[in-house]
JSON list of C-alpha atoms in Angstrom, two decimals:
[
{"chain": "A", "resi": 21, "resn": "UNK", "atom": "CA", "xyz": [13.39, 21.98, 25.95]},
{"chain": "A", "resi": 22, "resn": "UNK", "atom": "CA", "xyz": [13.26, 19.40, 22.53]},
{"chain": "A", "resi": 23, "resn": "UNK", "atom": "CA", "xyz": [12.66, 16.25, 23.77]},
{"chain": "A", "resi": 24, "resn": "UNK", "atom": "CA", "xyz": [12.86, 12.75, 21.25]},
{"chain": "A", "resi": 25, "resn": "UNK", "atom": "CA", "xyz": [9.64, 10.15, 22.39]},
{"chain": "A", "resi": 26, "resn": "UNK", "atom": "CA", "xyz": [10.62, 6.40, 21.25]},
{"chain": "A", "resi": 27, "resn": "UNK", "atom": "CA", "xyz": [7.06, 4.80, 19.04]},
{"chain": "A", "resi": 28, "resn": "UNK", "atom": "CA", "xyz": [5.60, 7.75, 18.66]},
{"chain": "A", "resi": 29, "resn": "UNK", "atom": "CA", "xyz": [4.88, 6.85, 15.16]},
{"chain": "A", "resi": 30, "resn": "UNK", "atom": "CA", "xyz": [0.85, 7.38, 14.84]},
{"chain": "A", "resi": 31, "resn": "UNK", "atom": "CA", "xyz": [-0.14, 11.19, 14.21]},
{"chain": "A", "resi": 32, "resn": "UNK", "atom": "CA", "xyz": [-3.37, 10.28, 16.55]},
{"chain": "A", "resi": 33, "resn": "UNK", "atom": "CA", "xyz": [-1.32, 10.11, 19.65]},
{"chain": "A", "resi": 34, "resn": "UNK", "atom": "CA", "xyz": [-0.46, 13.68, 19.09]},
{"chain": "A", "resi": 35, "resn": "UNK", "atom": "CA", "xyz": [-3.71, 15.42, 20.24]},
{"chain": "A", "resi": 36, "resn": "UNK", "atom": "CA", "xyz": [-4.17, 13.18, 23.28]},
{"chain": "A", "resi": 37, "resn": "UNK", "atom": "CA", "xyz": [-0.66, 13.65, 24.58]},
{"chain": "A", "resi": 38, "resn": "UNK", "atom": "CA", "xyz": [-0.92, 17.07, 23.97]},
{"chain": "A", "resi": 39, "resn": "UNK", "atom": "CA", "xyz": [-4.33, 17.65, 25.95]},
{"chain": "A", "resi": 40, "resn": "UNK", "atom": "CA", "xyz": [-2.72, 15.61, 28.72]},
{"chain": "A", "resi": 41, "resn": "UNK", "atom": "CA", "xyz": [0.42, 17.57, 29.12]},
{"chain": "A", "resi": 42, "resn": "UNK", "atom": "CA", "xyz": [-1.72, 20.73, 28.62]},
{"chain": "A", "resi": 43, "resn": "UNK", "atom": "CA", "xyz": [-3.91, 19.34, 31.71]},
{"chain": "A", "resi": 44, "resn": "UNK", "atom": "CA", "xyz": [-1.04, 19.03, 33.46]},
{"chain": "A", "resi": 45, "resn": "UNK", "atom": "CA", "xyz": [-0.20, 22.48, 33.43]},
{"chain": "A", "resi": 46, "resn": "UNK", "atom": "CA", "xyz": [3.01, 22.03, 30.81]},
{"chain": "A", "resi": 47, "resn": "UNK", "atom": "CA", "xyz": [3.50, 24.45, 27.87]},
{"chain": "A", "resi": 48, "resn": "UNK", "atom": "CA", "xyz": [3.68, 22.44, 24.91]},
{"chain": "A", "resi": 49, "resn": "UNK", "atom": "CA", "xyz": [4.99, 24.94, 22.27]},
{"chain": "A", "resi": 50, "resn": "UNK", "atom": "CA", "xyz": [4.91, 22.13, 19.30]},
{"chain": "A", "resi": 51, "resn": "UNK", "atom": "CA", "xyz": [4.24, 18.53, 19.26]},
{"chain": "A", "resi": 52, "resn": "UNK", "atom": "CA", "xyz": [4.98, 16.26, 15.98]},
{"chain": "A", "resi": 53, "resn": "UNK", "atom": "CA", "xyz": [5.83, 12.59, 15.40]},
{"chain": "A", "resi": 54, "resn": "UNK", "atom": "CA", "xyz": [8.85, 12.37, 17.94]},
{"chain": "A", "resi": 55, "resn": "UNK", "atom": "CA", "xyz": [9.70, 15.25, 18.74]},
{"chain": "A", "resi": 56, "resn": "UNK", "atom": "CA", "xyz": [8.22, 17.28, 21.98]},
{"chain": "A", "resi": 57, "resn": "UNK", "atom": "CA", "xyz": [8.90, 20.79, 21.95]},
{"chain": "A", "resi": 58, "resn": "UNK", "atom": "CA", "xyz": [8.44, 22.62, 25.67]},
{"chain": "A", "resi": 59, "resn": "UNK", "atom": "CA", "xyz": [8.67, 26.12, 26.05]},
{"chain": "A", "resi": 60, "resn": "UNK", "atom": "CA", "xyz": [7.86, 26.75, 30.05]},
{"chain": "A", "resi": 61, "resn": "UNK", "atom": "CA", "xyz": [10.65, 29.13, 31.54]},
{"chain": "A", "resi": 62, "resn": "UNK", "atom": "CA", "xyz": [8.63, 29.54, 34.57]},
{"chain": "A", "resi": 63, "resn": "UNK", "atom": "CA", "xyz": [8.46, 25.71, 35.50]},
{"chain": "A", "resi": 64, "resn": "UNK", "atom": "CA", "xyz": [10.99, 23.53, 37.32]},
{"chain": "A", "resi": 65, "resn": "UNK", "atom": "CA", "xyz": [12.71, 21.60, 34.76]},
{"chain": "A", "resi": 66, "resn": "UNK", "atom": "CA", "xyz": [12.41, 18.41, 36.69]},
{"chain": "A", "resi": 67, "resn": "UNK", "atom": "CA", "xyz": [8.85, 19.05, 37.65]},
{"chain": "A", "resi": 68, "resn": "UNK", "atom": "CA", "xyz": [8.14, 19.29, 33.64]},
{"chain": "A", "resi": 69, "resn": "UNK", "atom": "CA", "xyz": [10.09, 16.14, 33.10]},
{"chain": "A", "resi": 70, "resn": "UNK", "atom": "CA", "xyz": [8.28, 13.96, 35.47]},
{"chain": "A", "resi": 71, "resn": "UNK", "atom": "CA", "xyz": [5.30, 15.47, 34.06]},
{"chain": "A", "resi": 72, "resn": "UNK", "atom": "CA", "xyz": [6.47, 14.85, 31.07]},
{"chain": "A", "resi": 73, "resn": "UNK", "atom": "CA", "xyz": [6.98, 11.28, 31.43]},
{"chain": "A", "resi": 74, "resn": "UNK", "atom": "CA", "xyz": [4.14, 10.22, 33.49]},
{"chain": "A", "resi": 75, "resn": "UNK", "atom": "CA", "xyz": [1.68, 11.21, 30.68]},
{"chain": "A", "resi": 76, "resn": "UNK", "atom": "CA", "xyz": [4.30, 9.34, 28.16]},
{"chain": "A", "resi": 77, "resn": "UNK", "atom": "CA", "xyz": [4.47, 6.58, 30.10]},
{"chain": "A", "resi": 78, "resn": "UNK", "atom": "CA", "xyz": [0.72, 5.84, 30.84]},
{"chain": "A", "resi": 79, "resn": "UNK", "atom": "CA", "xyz": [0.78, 6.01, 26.47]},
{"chain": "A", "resi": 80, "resn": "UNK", "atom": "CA", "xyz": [3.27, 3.61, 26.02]},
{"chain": "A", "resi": 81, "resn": "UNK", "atom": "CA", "xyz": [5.83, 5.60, 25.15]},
{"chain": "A", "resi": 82, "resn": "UNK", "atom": "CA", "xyz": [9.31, 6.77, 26.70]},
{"chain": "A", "resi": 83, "resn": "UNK", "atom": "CA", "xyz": [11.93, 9.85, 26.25]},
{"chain": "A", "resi": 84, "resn": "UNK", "atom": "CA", "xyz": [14.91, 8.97, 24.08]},
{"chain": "A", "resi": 85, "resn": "UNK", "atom": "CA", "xyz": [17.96, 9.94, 25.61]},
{"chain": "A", "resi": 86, "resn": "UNK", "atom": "CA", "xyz": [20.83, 8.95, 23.22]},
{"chain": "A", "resi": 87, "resn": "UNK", "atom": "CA", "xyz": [21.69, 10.05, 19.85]},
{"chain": "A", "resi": 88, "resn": "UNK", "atom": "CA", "xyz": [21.63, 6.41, 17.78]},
{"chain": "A", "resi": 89, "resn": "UNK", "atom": "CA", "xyz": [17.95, 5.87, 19.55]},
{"chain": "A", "resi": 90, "resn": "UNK", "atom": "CA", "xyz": [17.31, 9.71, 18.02]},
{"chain": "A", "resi": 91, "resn": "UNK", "atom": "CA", "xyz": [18.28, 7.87, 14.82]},
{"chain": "A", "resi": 92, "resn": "UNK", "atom": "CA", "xyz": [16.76, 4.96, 14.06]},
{"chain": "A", "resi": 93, "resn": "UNK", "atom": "CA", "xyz": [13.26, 7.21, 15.47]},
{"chain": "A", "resi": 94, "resn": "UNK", "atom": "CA", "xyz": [14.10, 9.77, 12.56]},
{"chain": "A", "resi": 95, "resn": "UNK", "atom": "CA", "xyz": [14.51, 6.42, 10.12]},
{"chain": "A", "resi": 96, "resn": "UNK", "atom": "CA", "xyz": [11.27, 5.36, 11.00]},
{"chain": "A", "resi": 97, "resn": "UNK", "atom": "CA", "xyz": [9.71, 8.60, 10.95]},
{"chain": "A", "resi": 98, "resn": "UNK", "atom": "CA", "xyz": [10.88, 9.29, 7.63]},
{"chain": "A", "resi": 99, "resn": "UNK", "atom": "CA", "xyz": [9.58, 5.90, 6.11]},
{"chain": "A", "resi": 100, "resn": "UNK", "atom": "CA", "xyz": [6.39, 6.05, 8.12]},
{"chain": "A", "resi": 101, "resn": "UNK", "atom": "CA", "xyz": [5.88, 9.55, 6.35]},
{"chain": "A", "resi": 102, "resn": "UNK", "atom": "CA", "xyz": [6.76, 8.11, 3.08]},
{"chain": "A", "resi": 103, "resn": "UNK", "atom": "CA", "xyz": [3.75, 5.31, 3.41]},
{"chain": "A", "resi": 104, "resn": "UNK", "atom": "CA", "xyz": [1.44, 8.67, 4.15]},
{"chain": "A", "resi": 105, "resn": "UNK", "atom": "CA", "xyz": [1.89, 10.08, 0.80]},
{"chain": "A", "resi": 106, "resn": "UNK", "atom": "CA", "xyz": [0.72, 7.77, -1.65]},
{"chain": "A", "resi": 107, "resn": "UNK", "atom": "CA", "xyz": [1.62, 7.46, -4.58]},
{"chain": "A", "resi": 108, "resn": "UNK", "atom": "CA", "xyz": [5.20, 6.62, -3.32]},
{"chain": "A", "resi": 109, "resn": "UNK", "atom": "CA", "xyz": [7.75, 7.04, -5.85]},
{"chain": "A", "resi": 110, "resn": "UNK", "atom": "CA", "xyz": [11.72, 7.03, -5.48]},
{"chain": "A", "resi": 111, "resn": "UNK", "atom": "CA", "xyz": [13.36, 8.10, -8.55]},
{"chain": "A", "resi": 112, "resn": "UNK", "atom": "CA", "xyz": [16.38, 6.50, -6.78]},
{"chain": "A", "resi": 113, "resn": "UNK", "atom": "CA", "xyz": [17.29, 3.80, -4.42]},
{"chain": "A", "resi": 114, "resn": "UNK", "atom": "CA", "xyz": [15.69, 4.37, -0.44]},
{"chain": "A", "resi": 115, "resn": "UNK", "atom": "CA", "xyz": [19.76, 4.10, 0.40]},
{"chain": "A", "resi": 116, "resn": "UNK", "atom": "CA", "xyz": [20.10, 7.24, -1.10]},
{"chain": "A", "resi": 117, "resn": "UNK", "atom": "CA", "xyz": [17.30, 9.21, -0.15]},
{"chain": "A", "resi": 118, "resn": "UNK", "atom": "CA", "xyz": [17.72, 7.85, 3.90]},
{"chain": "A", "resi": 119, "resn": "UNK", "atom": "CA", "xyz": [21.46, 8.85, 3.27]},
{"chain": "A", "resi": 120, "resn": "UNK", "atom": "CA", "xyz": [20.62, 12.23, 2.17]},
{"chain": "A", "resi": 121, "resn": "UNK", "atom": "CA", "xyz": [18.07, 12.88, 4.06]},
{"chain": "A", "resi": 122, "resn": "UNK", "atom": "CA", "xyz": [19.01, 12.48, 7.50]},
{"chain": "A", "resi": 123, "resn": "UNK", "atom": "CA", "xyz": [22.98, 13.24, 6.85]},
{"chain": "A", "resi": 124, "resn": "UNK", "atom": "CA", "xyz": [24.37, 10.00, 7.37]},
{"chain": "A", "resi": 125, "resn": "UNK", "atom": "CA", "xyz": [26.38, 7.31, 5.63]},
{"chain": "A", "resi": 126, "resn": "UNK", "atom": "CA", "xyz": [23.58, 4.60, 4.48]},
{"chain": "A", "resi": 127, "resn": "UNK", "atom": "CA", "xyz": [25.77, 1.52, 6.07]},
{"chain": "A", "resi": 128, "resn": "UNK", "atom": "CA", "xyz": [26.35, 3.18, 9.68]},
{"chain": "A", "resi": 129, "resn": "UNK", "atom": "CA", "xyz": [22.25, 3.79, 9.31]},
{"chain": "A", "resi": 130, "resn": "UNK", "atom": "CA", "xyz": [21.23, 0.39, 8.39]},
{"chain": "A", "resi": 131, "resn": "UNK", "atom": "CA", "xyz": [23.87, -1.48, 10.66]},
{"chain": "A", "resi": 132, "resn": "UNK", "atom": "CA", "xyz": [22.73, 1.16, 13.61]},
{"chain": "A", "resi": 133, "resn": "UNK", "atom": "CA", "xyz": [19.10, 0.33, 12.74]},
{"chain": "A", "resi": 134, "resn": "UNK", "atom": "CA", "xyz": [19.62, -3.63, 12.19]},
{"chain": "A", "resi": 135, "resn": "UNK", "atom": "CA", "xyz": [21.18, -3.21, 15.88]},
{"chain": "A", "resi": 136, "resn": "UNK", "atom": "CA", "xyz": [18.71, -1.67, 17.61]},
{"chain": "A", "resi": 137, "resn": "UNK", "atom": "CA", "xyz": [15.84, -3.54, 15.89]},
{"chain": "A", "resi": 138, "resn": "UNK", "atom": "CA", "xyz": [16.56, -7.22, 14.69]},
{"chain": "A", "resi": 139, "resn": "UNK", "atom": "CA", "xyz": [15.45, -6.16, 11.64]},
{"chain": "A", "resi": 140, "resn": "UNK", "atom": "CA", "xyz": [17.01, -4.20, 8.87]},
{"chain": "A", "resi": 141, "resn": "UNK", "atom": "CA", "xyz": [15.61, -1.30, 6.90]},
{"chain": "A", "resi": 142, "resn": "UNK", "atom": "CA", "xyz": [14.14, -2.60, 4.22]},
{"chain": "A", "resi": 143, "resn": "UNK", "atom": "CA", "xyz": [12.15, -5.65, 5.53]},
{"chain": "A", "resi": 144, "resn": "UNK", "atom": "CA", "xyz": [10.74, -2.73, 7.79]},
{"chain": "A", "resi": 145, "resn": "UNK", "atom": "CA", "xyz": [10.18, -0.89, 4.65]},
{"chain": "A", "resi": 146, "resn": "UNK", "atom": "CA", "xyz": [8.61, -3.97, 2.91]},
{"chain": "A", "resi": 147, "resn": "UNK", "atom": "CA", "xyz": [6.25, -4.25, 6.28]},
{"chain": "A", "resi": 148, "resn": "UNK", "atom": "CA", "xyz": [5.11, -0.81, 6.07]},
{"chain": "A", "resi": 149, "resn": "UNK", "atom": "CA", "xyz": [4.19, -0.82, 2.75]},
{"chain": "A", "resi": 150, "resn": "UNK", "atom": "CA", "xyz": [2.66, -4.28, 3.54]},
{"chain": "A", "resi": 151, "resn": "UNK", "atom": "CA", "xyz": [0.33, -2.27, 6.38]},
{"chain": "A", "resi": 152, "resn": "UNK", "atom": "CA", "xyz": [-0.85, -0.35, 4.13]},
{"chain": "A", "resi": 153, "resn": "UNK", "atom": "CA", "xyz": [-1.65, -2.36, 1.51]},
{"chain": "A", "resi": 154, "resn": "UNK", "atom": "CA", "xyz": [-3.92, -4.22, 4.30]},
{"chain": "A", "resi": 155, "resn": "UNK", "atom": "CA", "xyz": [-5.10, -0.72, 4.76]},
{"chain": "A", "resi": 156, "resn": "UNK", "atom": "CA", "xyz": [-5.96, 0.36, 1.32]},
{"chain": "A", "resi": 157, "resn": "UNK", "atom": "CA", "xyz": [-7.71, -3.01, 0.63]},
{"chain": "A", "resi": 158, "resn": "UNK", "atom": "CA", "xyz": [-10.28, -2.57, 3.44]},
{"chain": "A", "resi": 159, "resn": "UNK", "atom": "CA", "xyz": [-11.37, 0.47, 2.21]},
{"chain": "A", "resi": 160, "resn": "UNK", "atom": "CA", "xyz": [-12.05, -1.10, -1.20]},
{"chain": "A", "resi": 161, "resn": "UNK", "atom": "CA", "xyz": [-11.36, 2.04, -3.38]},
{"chain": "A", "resi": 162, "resn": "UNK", "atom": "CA", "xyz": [-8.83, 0.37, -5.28]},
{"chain": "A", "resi": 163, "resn": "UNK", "atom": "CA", "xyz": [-7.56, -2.80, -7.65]},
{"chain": "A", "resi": 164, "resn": "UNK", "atom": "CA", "xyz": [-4.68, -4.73, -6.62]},
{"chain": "A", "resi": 165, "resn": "UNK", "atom": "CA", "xyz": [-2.57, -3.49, -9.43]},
{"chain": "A", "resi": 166, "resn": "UNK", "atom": "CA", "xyz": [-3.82, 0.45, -8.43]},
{"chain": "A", "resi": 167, "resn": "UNK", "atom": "CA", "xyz": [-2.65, -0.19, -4.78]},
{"chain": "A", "resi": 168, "resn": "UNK", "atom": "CA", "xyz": [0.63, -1.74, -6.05]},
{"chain": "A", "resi": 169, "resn": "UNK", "atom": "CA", "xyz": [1.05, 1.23, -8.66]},
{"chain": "A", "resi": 170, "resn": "UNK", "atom": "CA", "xyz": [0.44, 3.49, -5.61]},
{"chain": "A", "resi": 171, "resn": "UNK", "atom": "CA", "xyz": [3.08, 1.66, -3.51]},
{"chain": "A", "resi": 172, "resn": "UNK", "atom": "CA", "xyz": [5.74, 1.82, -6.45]},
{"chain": "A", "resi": 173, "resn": "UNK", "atom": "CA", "xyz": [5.97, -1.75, -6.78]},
{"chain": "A", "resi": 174, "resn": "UNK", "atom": "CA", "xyz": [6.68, -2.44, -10.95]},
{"chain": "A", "resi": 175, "resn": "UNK", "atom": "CA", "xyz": [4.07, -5.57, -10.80]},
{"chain": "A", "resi": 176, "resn": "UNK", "atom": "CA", "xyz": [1.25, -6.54, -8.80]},
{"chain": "A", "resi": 177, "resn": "UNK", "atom": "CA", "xyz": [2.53, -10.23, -8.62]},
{"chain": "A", "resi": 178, "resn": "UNK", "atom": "CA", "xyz": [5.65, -9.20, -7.12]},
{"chain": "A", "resi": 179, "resn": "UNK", "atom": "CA", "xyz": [3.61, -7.45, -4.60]},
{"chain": "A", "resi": 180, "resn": "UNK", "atom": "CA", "xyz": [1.41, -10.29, -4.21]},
{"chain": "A", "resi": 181, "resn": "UNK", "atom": "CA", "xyz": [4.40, -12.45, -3.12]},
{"chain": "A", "resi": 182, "resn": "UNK", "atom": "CA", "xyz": [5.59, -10.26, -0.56]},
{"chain": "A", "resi": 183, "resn": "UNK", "atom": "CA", "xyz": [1.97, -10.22, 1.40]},
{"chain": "A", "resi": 184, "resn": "UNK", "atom": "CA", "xyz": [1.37, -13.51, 1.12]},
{"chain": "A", "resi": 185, "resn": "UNK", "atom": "CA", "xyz": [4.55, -14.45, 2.44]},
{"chain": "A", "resi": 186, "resn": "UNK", "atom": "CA", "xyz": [4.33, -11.18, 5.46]},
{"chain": "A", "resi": 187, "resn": "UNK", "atom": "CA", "xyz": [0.57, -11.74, 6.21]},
{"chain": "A", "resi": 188, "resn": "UNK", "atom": "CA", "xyz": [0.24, -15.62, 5.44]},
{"chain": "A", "resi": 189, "resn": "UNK", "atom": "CA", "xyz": [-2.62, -15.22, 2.65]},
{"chain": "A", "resi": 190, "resn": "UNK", "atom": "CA", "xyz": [-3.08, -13.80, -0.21]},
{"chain": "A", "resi": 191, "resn": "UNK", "atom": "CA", "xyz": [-4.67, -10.67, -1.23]},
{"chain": "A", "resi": 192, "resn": "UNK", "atom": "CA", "xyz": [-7.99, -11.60, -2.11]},
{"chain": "A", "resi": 193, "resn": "UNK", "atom": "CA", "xyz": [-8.12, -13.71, 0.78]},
{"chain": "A", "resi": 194, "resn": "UNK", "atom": "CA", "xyz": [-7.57, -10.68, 2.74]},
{"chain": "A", "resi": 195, "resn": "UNK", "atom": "CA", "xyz": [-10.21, -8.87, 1.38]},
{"chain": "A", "resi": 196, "resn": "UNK", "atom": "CA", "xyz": [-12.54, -11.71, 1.57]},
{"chain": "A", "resi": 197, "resn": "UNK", "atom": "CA", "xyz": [-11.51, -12.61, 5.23]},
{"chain": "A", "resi": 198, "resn": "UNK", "atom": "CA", "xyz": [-14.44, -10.94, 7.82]},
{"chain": "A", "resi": 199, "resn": "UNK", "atom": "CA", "xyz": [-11.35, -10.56, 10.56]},
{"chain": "A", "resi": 200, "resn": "UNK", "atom": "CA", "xyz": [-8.92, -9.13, 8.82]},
{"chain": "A", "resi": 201, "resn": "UNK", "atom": "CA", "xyz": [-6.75, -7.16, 11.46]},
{"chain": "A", "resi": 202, "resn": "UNK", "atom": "CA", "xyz": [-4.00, -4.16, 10.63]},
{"chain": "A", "resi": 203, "resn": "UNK", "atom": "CA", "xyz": [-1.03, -3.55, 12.86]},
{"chain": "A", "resi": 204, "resn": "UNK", "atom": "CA", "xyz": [-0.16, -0.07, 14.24]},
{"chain": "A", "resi": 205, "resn": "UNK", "atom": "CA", "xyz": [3.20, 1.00, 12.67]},
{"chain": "A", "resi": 206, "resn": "UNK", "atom": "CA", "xyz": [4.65, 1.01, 15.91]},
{"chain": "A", "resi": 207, "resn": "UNK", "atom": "CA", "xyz": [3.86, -2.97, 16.55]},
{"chain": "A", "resi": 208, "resn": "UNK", "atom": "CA", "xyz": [5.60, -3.46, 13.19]},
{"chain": "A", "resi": 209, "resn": "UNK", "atom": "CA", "xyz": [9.40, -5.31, 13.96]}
]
């Protein structure tokens, strides 16, 4: 049974979901960003699902049951996993590489994702990278122009517009600041 779970965007959730379905007596055979993977041939199938979706529930998270949710999950998955692997580079547009990637004309994805989220693609994109610029200035291993270089942005000042106009302050404010506060990439939209 492959199952789709909406937010499920954090790789930290994974080991407490899985001890909790594993507590609850269901066989999880894999478990990765959005996408639950039961093998239990013995079990009720209903019995699993309720189990199933008590433990997502009680994390804030829910079973996706139609295929543009599935979607716009696997777009955010994909970008989320982009931000990971620093340094980001594109050696062409994020169109084409969402396009190719996930088999699907890039204007059906971004007016499917637009849709379901208020938001399009790339200001999530933008946001994202945004998060973890926040997060690679608190751990102060890095200059501005190193974490824009990282983020594949051609100039730090170009970078420097976009967070002051997402987070409200500028960079070195925002290293300065004693309360600076990161969003989970699922609060992002």
């Amino acid at each position: 049974m492959k199952l789709y779970i909406k937010n499920m965007v954090c790789s930290r959730c994974l080991k407490v979901i899985k001890q909790e379905l594993k507590s609850l007596g269901v066989k999880v055979e894999s478990l990765e960003l959005g996408i639950l993977i039961i093998n239990d041939k013995n079990s009720i199938q209903e019995e699993i699902l309720h189990n199933v979706e008590k433990v997502l529930h009680s994390n804030k998270f829910e079973i996706i049951h139609s295929s543009e949710e599935i979607l716009v999950e696997k777009i955010k998955h994909f970008l989320i996993n982009k931000i990971e692997k620093l340094p980001l580079t594109f050696k062409v547009n994020l169109s084409l590489v969402l396009s190719s990637e996930l088999n699907h004309e890039y204007k059906s994805l971004s007016k499917l994702f637009s849709h379901s989220e208020k938001i399009t693609i790339e200001k999530y994109f933008i946001r994202l990278k945004i998060e973890k610029v926040k997060e690679l200035i608190q751990l102060k291993q890095h200059t501005f122009s190193e974490i824009g270089y990282l983020l594949d942005y051609n100039n730090v000042n170009h970078l420097s517009r976009q967070f002051k106009e997402i987070v409200g302050m500028s960079m070195t404010e925002y290293k300065n600041y004693d309360d600076s506060k990161r969003n989970h990439y699922d609060e992002i939209i």
